[in-house]
mmCIF file of C-alpha atoms in Angstrom:
data_model
loop_
_atom_site.group_PDB
_atom_site.id
_atom_site.type_symbol
_atom_site.label_atom_id
_atom_site.label_comp_id
_atom_site.label_asym_id
_atom_site.label_seq_id
_atom_site.Cartn_x
_atom_site.Cartn_y
_atom_site.Cartn_z
ATOM 1 C CA MET A 1 -6.031 -26.834 -40.180
ATOM 2 C CA ARG A 2 -7.359 -24.067 -37.935
ATOM 3 C CA PRO A 3 -9.622 -22.369 -40.521
ATOM 4 C CA VAL A 4 -11.169 -25.747 -41.316
ATOM 5 C CA LEU A 5 -11.832 -26.563 -37.676
ATOM 6 C CA ILE A 6 -13.345 -23.129 -37.021
ATOM 7 C CA ALA A 7 -15.641 -23.433 -40.029
ATOM 8 C CA LEU A 8 -16.694 -26.952 -39.065
ATOM 9 C CA VAL A 9 -17.619 -25.970 -35.506
ATOM 10 C CA CYS A 10 -19.373 -22.741 -36.558
ATOM 11 C CA GLY A 11 -21.357 -24.650 -39.195
ATOM 12 C CA LEU A 12 -22.306 -27.278 -36.641
ATOM 13 C CA VAL A 13 -23.477 -24.765 -34.013
ATOM 14 C CA PHE A 14 -25.319 -22.802 -36.708
ATOM 15 C CA ALA A 15 -27.168 -25.983 -37.715
ATOM 16 C CA LEU A 16 -28.095 -26.766 -34.098
ATOM 17 C CA GLY A 17 -29.464 -23.229 -33.758
ATOM 18 C CA LEU A 18 -31.551 -23.719 -36.901
ATOM 19 C CA GLY A 19 -32.852 -26.973 -35.396
ATOM 20 C CA LEU A 20 -33.693 -25.531 -31.989
ATOM 21 C CA SER A 21 -35.370 -22.495 -33.519
ATOM 22 C CA GLY A 22 -37.693 -24.504 -35.741
ATOM 23 C CA MET A 23 -36.263 -22.986 -38.935
ATOM 24 C CA VAL A 24 -35.512 -26.492 -40.241
ATOM 25 C CA ASN A 25 -39.250 -27.092 -40.456
ATOM 26 C CA PRO A 26 -40.567 -25.478 -43.668
ATOM 27 C CA ALA A 27 -44.163 -25.761 -42.395
ATOM 28 C CA ARG A 28 -43.281 -23.461 -39.474
ATOM 29 C CA VAL A 29 -41.550 -21.024 -41.817
ATOM 30 C CA LEU A 30 -44.598 -20.938 -44.094
ATOM 31 C CA GLY A 31 -46.732 -20.397 -40.981
ATOM 32 C CA PHE A 32 -44.728 -17.243 -40.353
ATOM 33 C CA LEU A 33 -44.878 -16.140 -43.980
ATOM 34 C CA ASP A 34 -48.666 -16.609 -44.094
ATOM 35 C CA LEU A 35 -49.718 -13.241 -42.670
ATOM 36 C CA THR A 36 -53.422 -13.665 -43.369
ATOM 37 C CA GLY A 37 -53.605 -17.278 -42.176
ATOM 38 C CA ASP A 38 -52.949 -18.733 -38.730
ATOM 39 C CA TRP A 39 -49.859 -16.551 -38.311
ATOM 40 C CA GLU A 40 -46.934 -17.898 -36.281
ATOM 41 C CA PRO A 41 -44.646 -15.211 -34.851
ATOM 42 C CA ASN A 42 -41.785 -17.691 -34.289
ATOM 43 C CA LEU A 43 -39.468 -16.339 -36.967
ATOM 44 C CA MET A 44 -39.508 -12.868 -35.428
ATOM 45 C CA PHE A 45 -37.981 -14.370 -32.296
ATOM 46 C CA VAL A 46 -35.388 -16.353 -34.274
ATOM 47 C CA LEU A 47 -34.310 -13.332 -36.279
ATOM 48 C CA GLY A 48 -34.506 -11.013 -33.270
ATOM 49 C CA GLY A 49 -32.305 -13.283 -31.170
ATOM 50 C CA ALA A 50 -29.786 -13.911 -33.936
ATOM 51 C CA VAL A 51 -29.478 -10.290 -35.093
ATOM 52 C CA GLY A 52 -29.350 -9.079 -31.467
ATOM 53 C CA VAL A 53 -26.411 -11.304 -30.520
ATOM 54 C CA TYR A 54 -24.604 -10.601 -33.777
ATOM 55 C CA ALA A 55 -25.094 -6.839 -33.578
ATOM 56 C CA LEU A 56 -23.881 -6.623 -29.968
ATOM 57 C CA GLY A 57 -20.884 -8.869 -30.628
ATOM 58 C CA ALA A 58 -19.887 -7.506 -34.033
ATOM 59 C CA ARG A 59 -19.474 -3.976 -32.631
ATOM 60 C CA HIS A 60 -16.706 -5.240 -30.364
ATOM 61 C CA VAL A 61 -15.206 -7.756 -32.774
ATOM 62 C CA LEU A 62 -14.940 -5.332 -35.691
ATOM 63 C CA ALA A 63 -12.943 -2.961 -33.471
ATOM 64 C CA TRP A 64 -10.206 -5.608 -33.243
ATOM 65 C CA PRO A 65 -7.233 -5.092 -35.569
ATOM 66 C CA ARG A 66 -7.833 -8.525 -37.088
ATOM 67 C CA PRO A 67 -9.831 -11.699 -36.497
ATOM 68 C CA TRP A 68 -8.370 -14.294 -34.137
ATOM 69 C CA ASP A 69 -7.259 -16.542 -36.993
ATOM 70 C CA GLY A 70 -6.844 -14.365 -40.071
ATOM 71 C CA LEU A 71 -5.241 -11.221 -41.422
ATOM 72 C CA THR A 72 -8.341 -9.150 -42.198
ATOM 73 C CA PHE A 73 -12.098 -9.102 -41.797
ATOM 74 C CA GLN A 74 -13.562 -10.084 -45.162
ATOM 75 C CA LEU A 75 -16.695 -7.979 -45.372
ATOM 76 C CA PRO A 76 -18.712 -6.954 -48.431
ATOM 77 C CA SER A 77 -17.400 -3.625 -49.684
ATOM 78 C CA ARG A 78 -20.302 -2.485 -51.869
ATOM 79 C CA ARG A 79 -22.547 0.103 -50.208
ATOM 80 C CA SER A 80 -25.055 1.261 -52.798
ATOM 81 C CA LEU A 81 -28.258 -0.448 -53.866
ATOM 82 C CA ASP A 82 -28.474 -1.841 -57.363
ATOM 83 C CA HIS A 83 -30.798 -3.821 -59.583
ATOM 84 C CA ARG A 84 -28.981 -7.084 -59.008
ATOM 85 C CA LEU A 85 -29.417 -6.888 -55.245
ATOM 86 C CA LEU A 86 -33.138 -6.144 -55.416
ATOM 87 C CA LEU A 87 -33.952 -8.521 -58.275
ATOM 88 C CA GLY A 88 -31.948 -11.309 -56.631
ATOM 89 C CA ALA A 89 -33.647 -10.731 -53.277
ATOM 90 C CA ALA A 90 -37.061 -10.759 -54.988
ATOM 91 C CA MET A 91 -36.278 -14.063 -56.754
ATOM 92 C CA PHE A 92 -35.076 -15.542 -53.478
ATOM 93 C CA GLY A 93 -38.229 -14.350 -51.688
ATOM 94 C CA ALA A 94 -40.445 -15.994 -54.304
ATOM 95 C CA GLY A 95 -38.528 -19.274 -54.070
ATOM 96 C CA TRP A 96 -38.559 -19.189 -50.278
ATOM 97 C CA GLY A 97 -42.308 -18.554 -50.225
ATOM 98 C CA LEU A 98 -42.983 -21.488 -52.569
ATOM 99 C CA SER A 99 -41.402 -24.113 -50.303
ATOM 100 C CA GLY A 100 -40.518 -22.538 -46.946
ATOM 101 C CA LEU A 101 -36.911 -23.586 -47.533
ATOM 102 C CA CYS A 102 -33.885 -21.292 -47.587
ATOM 103 C CA PRO A 103 -30.275 -22.442 -48.111
ATOM 104 C CA GLY A 104 -29.167 -23.136 -44.508
ATOM 105 C CA PRO A 105 -32.181 -25.151 -43.343
ATOM 106 C CA ALA A 106 -32.369 -27.003 -46.680
ATOM 107 C CA LEU A 107 -28.764 -28.223 -46.316
ATOM 108 C CA VAL A 108 -29.341 -29.224 -42.685
ATOM 109 C CA ASP A 109 -32.521 -31.081 -43.671
ATOM 110 C CA LEU A 110 -30.548 -33.233 -46.144
ATOM 111 C CA ALA A 111 -29.672 -35.377 -43.119
ATOM 112 C CA GLY A 112 -33.343 -36.352 -42.834
ATOM 113 C CA GLY A 113 -32.945 -38.165 -46.156
ATOM 114 C CA GLY A 114 -36.210 -36.939 -47.661
ATOM 115 C CA ALA A 115 -36.341 -37.079 -51.475
ATOM 116 C CA ASP A 116 -38.131 -33.697 -51.570
ATOM 117 C CA ILE A 117 -35.293 -32.030 -49.671
ATOM 118 C CA TRP A 118 -32.612 -33.570 -51.889
ATOM 119 C CA LEU A 119 -34.541 -32.484 -54.980
ATOM 120 C CA PHE A 120 -34.781 -28.922 -53.647
ATOM 121 C CA VAL A 121 -31.066 -28.775 -52.849
ATOM 122 C CA ALA A 122 -30.173 -30.190 -56.269
ATOM 123 C CA ALA A 123 -32.311 -27.480 -57.909
ATOM 124 C CA MET A 124 -30.769 -24.829 -55.640
ATOM 125 C CA LEU A 125 -27.228 -25.863 -56.590
ATOM 126 C CA GLY A 126 -28.388 -25.886 -60.222
ATOM 127 C CA GLY A 127 -29.654 -22.324 -59.772
ATOM 128 C CA MET A 128 -26.290 -21.304 -58.342
ATOM 129 C CA ALA A 129 -24.484 -22.911 -61.290
ATOM 130 C CA LEU A 130 -26.828 -21.100 -63.691
ATOM 131 C CA PHE A 131 -25.922 -17.859 -61.949
ATOM 132 C CA SER A 132 -22.198 -18.574 -62.330
ATOM 133 C CA ALA A 133 -22.735 -19.087 -66.060
ATOM 134 C CA PHE A 134 -24.859 -15.913 -66.277
ATOM 135 C CA ASN A 135 -22.262 -13.968 -64.335
ATOM 136 C CA ARG A 136 -19.548 -14.954 -66.791
ATOM 137 C CA VAL A 137 -21.592 -13.580 -69.670
ATOM 138 C CA MET A 138 -22.807 -10.509 -67.771
ATOM 139 C CA PRO A 139 -20.411 -9.754 -64.901
ATOM 140 C CA ALA A 140 -21.397 -7.178 -62.258
ATOM 141 C CA ARG A 141 -19.973 -3.736 -62.937
ATOM 142 C CA MET B 1 -49.683 -19.426 -29.480
ATOM 143 C CA GLN B 2 -47.620 -21.442 -27.023
ATOM 144 C CA LEU B 3 -44.756 -20.162 -24.921
ATOM 145 C CA LEU B 4 -42.350 -23.075 -25.290
ATOM 146 C CA PRO B 5 -41.926 -22.926 -29.097
ATOM 147 C CA LEU B 6 -41.358 -19.177 -28.849
ATOM 148 C CA LEU B 7 -38.664 -19.656 -26.208
ATOM 149 C CA ALA B 8 -37.090 -22.350 -28.370
ATOM 150 C CA ALA B 9 -37.219 -19.972 -31.335
ATOM 151 C CA LEU B 10 -35.481 -17.265 -29.307
ATOM 152 C CA ALA B 11 -32.862 -19.681 -27.929
ATOM 153 C CA GLY B 12 -32.246 -21.062 -31.419
ATOM 154 C CA GLY B 13 -31.889 -17.530 -32.725
ATOM 155 C CA LEU B 14 -29.319 -16.725 -30.031
ATOM 156 C CA LEU B 15 -27.377 -19.850 -31.014
ATOM 157 C CA ILE B 16 -27.526 -18.909 -34.713
ATOM 158 C CA GLY B 17 -26.261 -15.418 -33.890
ATOM 159 C CA ALA B 18 -23.474 -16.816 -31.702
ATOM 160 C CA ALA B 19 -22.334 -19.230 -34.421
ATOM 161 C CA ALA B 20 -22.289 -16.459 -37.038
ATOM 162 C CA LEU B 21 -20.456 -14.148 -34.630
ATOM 163 C CA GLY B 22 -17.957 -16.931 -33.950
ATOM 164 C CA LEU B 23 -17.068 -17.181 -37.629
ATOM 165 C CA LEU B 24 -16.611 -13.389 -37.799
ATOM 166 C CA ALA B 25 -14.468 -13.193 -34.661
ATOM 167 C CA LEU B 26 -12.353 -16.260 -35.377
ATOM 168 C CA SER B 27 -11.994 -16.220 -39.172
ATOM 169 C CA GLY B 28 -13.211 -12.743 -40.085
ATOM 170 C CA ARG B 29 -15.823 -14.144 -42.452
ATOM 171 C CA VAL B 30 -19.519 -13.510 -43.032
ATOM 172 C CA ALA B 31 -21.597 -16.598 -42.183
ATOM 173 C CA GLY B 32 -23.837 -16.460 -45.234
ATOM 174 C CA VAL B 33 -24.800 -19.970 -46.266
ATOM 175 C CA SER B 34 -25.597 -19.149 -49.908
ATOM 176 C CA GLY B 35 -22.286 -17.288 -50.264
ATOM 177 C CA ILE B 36 -20.256 -20.039 -48.596
ATOM 178 C CA VAL B 37 -21.806 -22.764 -50.762
ATOM 179 C CA GLY B 38 -22.008 -20.616 -53.897
ATOM 180 C CA GLY B 39 -18.273 -19.931 -53.590
ATOM 181 C CA LEU B 40 -17.746 -23.604 -54.404
ATOM 182 C CA ILE B 41 -19.584 -23.309 -57.731
ATOM 183 C CA PRO B 42 -17.124 -23.287 -59.385
ATOM 184 C CA PRO B 43 -14.453 -24.053 -56.751
ATOM 185 C CA ARG B 44 -11.447 -21.706 -56.596
ATOM 186 C CA ARG B 45 -7.987 -22.907 -55.659
ATOM 187 C CA GLY B 46 -7.058 -22.051 -52.062
ATOM 188 C CA ASP B 47 -10.636 -21.172 -51.155
ATOM 189 C CA ILE B 48 -12.236 -24.585 -50.849
ATOM 190 C CA ASP B 49 -11.346 -26.256 -47.546
ATOM 191 C CA TRP B 50 -13.087 -23.941 -45.089
ATOM 192 C CA ARG B 51 -16.207 -23.829 -47.278
ATOM 193 C CA LEU B 52 -16.435 -27.618 -47.388
ATOM 194 C CA ALA B 53 -15.791 -27.732 -43.635
ATOM 195 C CA TYR B 54 -18.639 -25.298 -42.955
ATOM 196 C CA LEU B 55 -20.911 -27.389 -45.170
ATOM 197 C CA ALA B 56 -19.785 -30.529 -43.316
ATOM 198 C CA GLY B 57 -20.625 -28.798 -40.020
ATOM 199 C CA LEU B 58 -24.143 -28.036 -41.271
ATOM 200 C CA LEU B 59 -24.630 -31.638 -42.390
ATOM 201 C CA LEU B 60 -23.195 -33.037 -39.153
ATOM 202 C CA GLY B 61 -25.569 -30.793 -37.223
ATOM 203 C CA GLY B 62 -28.362 -32.149 -39.379
ATOM 204 C CA VAL B 63 -27.419 -35.731 -38.539
ATOM 205 C CA LEU B 64 -27.420 -34.946 -34.802
ATOM 206 C CA LEU B 65 -30.777 -33.162 -35.077
ATOM 207 C CA HIS B 66 -32.235 -36.027 -37.060
ATOM 208 C CA LEU B 67 -31.082 -38.589 -34.472
ATOM 209 C CA ALA B 68 -32.398 -36.469 -31.596
ATOM 210 C CA TYR B 69 -35.688 -35.132 -32.964
ATOM 211 C CA GLY B 70 -36.155 -36.209 -36.559
ATOM 212 C CA LEU B 71 -36.034 -33.737 -39.440
ATOM 213 C CA PRO B 72 -38.860 -33.084 -41.905
ATOM 214 C CA THR B 73 -38.565 -35.285 -44.976
ATOM 215 C CA SER B 74 -41.347 -34.123 -47.270
ATOM 216 C CA ILE B 75 -42.502 -30.764 -48.564
ATOM 217 C CA PRO B 76 -46.158 -30.161 -49.454
ATOM 218 C CA GLY B 77 -46.845 -29.240 -53.054
ATOM 219 C CA SER B 78 -45.768 -30.613 -56.401
ATOM 220 C CA ARG B 79 -42.267 -31.623 -57.448
ATOM 221 C CA ILE B 80 -42.330 -28.973 -60.172
ATOM 222 C CA THR B 81 -43.017 -26.269 -57.572
ATOM 223 C CA LEU B 82 -40.134 -27.589 -55.507
ATOM 224 C CA ILE B 83 -37.732 -27.470 -58.460
ATOM 225 C CA VAL B 84 -38.805 -23.933 -59.396
ATOM 226 C CA SER B 85 -38.430 -22.936 -55.755
ATOM 227 C CA GLY B 86 -34.906 -24.367 -55.574
ATOM 228 C CA LEU B 87 -33.833 -22.711 -58.830
ATOM 229 C CA LEU B 88 -35.150 -19.329 -57.657
ATOM 230 C CA VAL B 89 -33.463 -19.666 -54.260
ATOM 231 C CA GLY B 90 -30.141 -20.718 -55.814
ATOM 232 C CA PHE B 91 -30.041 -18.091 -58.578
ATOM 233 C CA GLY B 92 -31.642 -15.339 -56.512
ATOM 234 C CA THR B 93 -29.355 -15.634 -53.505
ATOM 235 C CA ARG B 94 -26.264 -15.492 -55.743
ATOM 236 C CA LEU B 95 -27.573 -12.568 -57.792
ATOM 237 C CA GLY B 96 -28.612 -10.716 -54.629
ATOM 238 C CA ASN B 97 -25.430 -11.633 -52.722
ATOM 239 C CA GLY B 98 -27.089 -13.338 -49.799
ATOM 240 C CA CYS B 99 -29.943 -15.136 -48.122
ATOM 241 C CA THR B 100 -31.568 -15.244 -44.693
ATOM 242 C CA SER B 101 -28.216 -15.817 -42.974
ATOM 243 C CA GLY B 102 -25.899 -13.478 -44.893
ATOM 244 C CA HIS B 103 -28.308 -10.544 -45.295
ATOM 245 C CA GLY B 104 -30.755 -11.435 -42.532
ATOM 246 C CA VAL B 105 -28.411 -12.202 -39.629
ATOM 247 C CA CYS B 106 -24.961 -10.852 -40.518
ATOM 248 C CA GLY B 107 -26.024 -7.940 -42.738
ATOM 249 C CA LEU B 108 -28.729 -6.609 -40.433
ATOM 250 C CA GLY B 109 -26.413 -7.209 -37.478
ATOM 251 C CA ARG B 110 -23.759 -4.986 -39.069
ATOM 252 C CA GLY B 111 -26.327 -2.366 -40.016
ATOM 253 C CA SER B 112 -25.669 -2.770 -43.752
ATOM 254 C CA PRO B 113 -28.060 -0.676 -45.879
ATOM 255 C CA ARG B 114 -27.841 -3.184 -48.741
ATOM 256 C CA SER B 115 -28.895 -5.987 -46.418
ATOM 257 C CA PHE B 116 -31.803 -3.940 -45.040
ATOM 258 C CA ALA B 117 -33.039 -3.423 -48.595
ATOM 259 C CA ALA B 118 -32.521 -7.096 -49.458
ATOM 260 C CA VAL B 119 -34.326 -8.367 -46.339
ATOM 261 C CA LEU B 120 -37.268 -6.013 -46.872
ATOM 262 C CA THR B 121 -37.472 -7.177 -50.483
ATOM 263 C CA PHE B 122 -37.271 -10.921 -49.924
ATOM 264 C CA MET B 123 -39.622 -10.802 -46.931
ATOM 265 C CA ALA B 124 -42.196 -8.772 -48.855
ATOM 266 C CA VAL B 125 -42.022 -11.049 -51.907
ATOM 267 C CA ALA B 126 -42.196 -14.176 -49.708
ATOM 268 C CA PHE B 127 -45.306 -12.836 -47.910
ATOM 269 C CA ILE B 128 -46.938 -12.107 -51.273
ATOM 270 C CA THR B 129 -45.939 -15.489 -52.711
ATOM 271 C CA VAL B 130 -47.444 -17.366 -49.757
ATOM 272 C CA PHE B 131 -50.582 -15.226 -49.879
ATOM 273 C CA VAL B 132 -51.082 -15.897 -53.579
ATOM 274 C CA SER B 133 -50.277 -19.610 -53.448
ATOM 275 C CA ARG B 134 -52.334 -20.326 -50.312
ATOM 276 C CA HIS B 135 -55.255 -17.941 -50.462
ATOM 277 C CA ILE B 136 -55.733 -17.082 -54.121
ATOM 278 C CA LEU B 137 -54.613 -20.203 -55.970
ATOM 279 C CA GLY B 138 -55.176 -22.436 -52.938
ATOM 280 C CA GLY B 139 -52.384 -24.724 -54.064
ATOM 281 C CA ALA B 140 -50.326 -25.190 -50.925
ATOM 282 C CA PRO B 141 -52.003 -26.475 -47.766
#
């Protein structure tokens, strides 16, 4: 039960942070991404605050022998750059720039009930399913 | 540029970072939304509950935000653009192993070189995408 409760609370607080920061509003995100328009610096503050807290905290936490409720820290093990990473990031950047929506805010925005948001999330889950199919045919080396 | 939205952005960012740090410290997991959701497509036995709980936390947060402030319900631009955007975000984040939360917050916070490369890539492509769609094609408002 504990892992479920932890995940629920962390997801909830994460969503509230997205709300407070303005990330749930795609228009604000596009305002940040529009460098040559009426640029909004908001996202710099969101990312700065989030990365700052995480970086300070993670240094201490990762020195622990194990997480509070778990046997090991489950961190990505790959270190080197590869085509998948860069191509995937480029595809994500293009998709993000087209709508101003990335996965976290899009899922939070489902609660608003807008048909556009639900359509985006359906397409996003479809994209993830397409990737799973692709990855079965061409698994990462 | 107003002060209050910037302070809210910073406070929201701190909350996002704290929530992601909480998941690392308590469960030892990376709080990457695309990875958490993508891990359910397809679902794997014994690795479902916490992912669904995190998703439920995001949605619950969305409901609270919607009751308190109202969430955006429509996205400017055509439905086709929205579908393409969702597909790119879904496929791209899985291929590139992360999105704004996994690479942007957790990866940068841990000083991961792969995440630095991914964030630079998706930011650059998102800037270009918005520039082209807003200022060259003039499609999005």
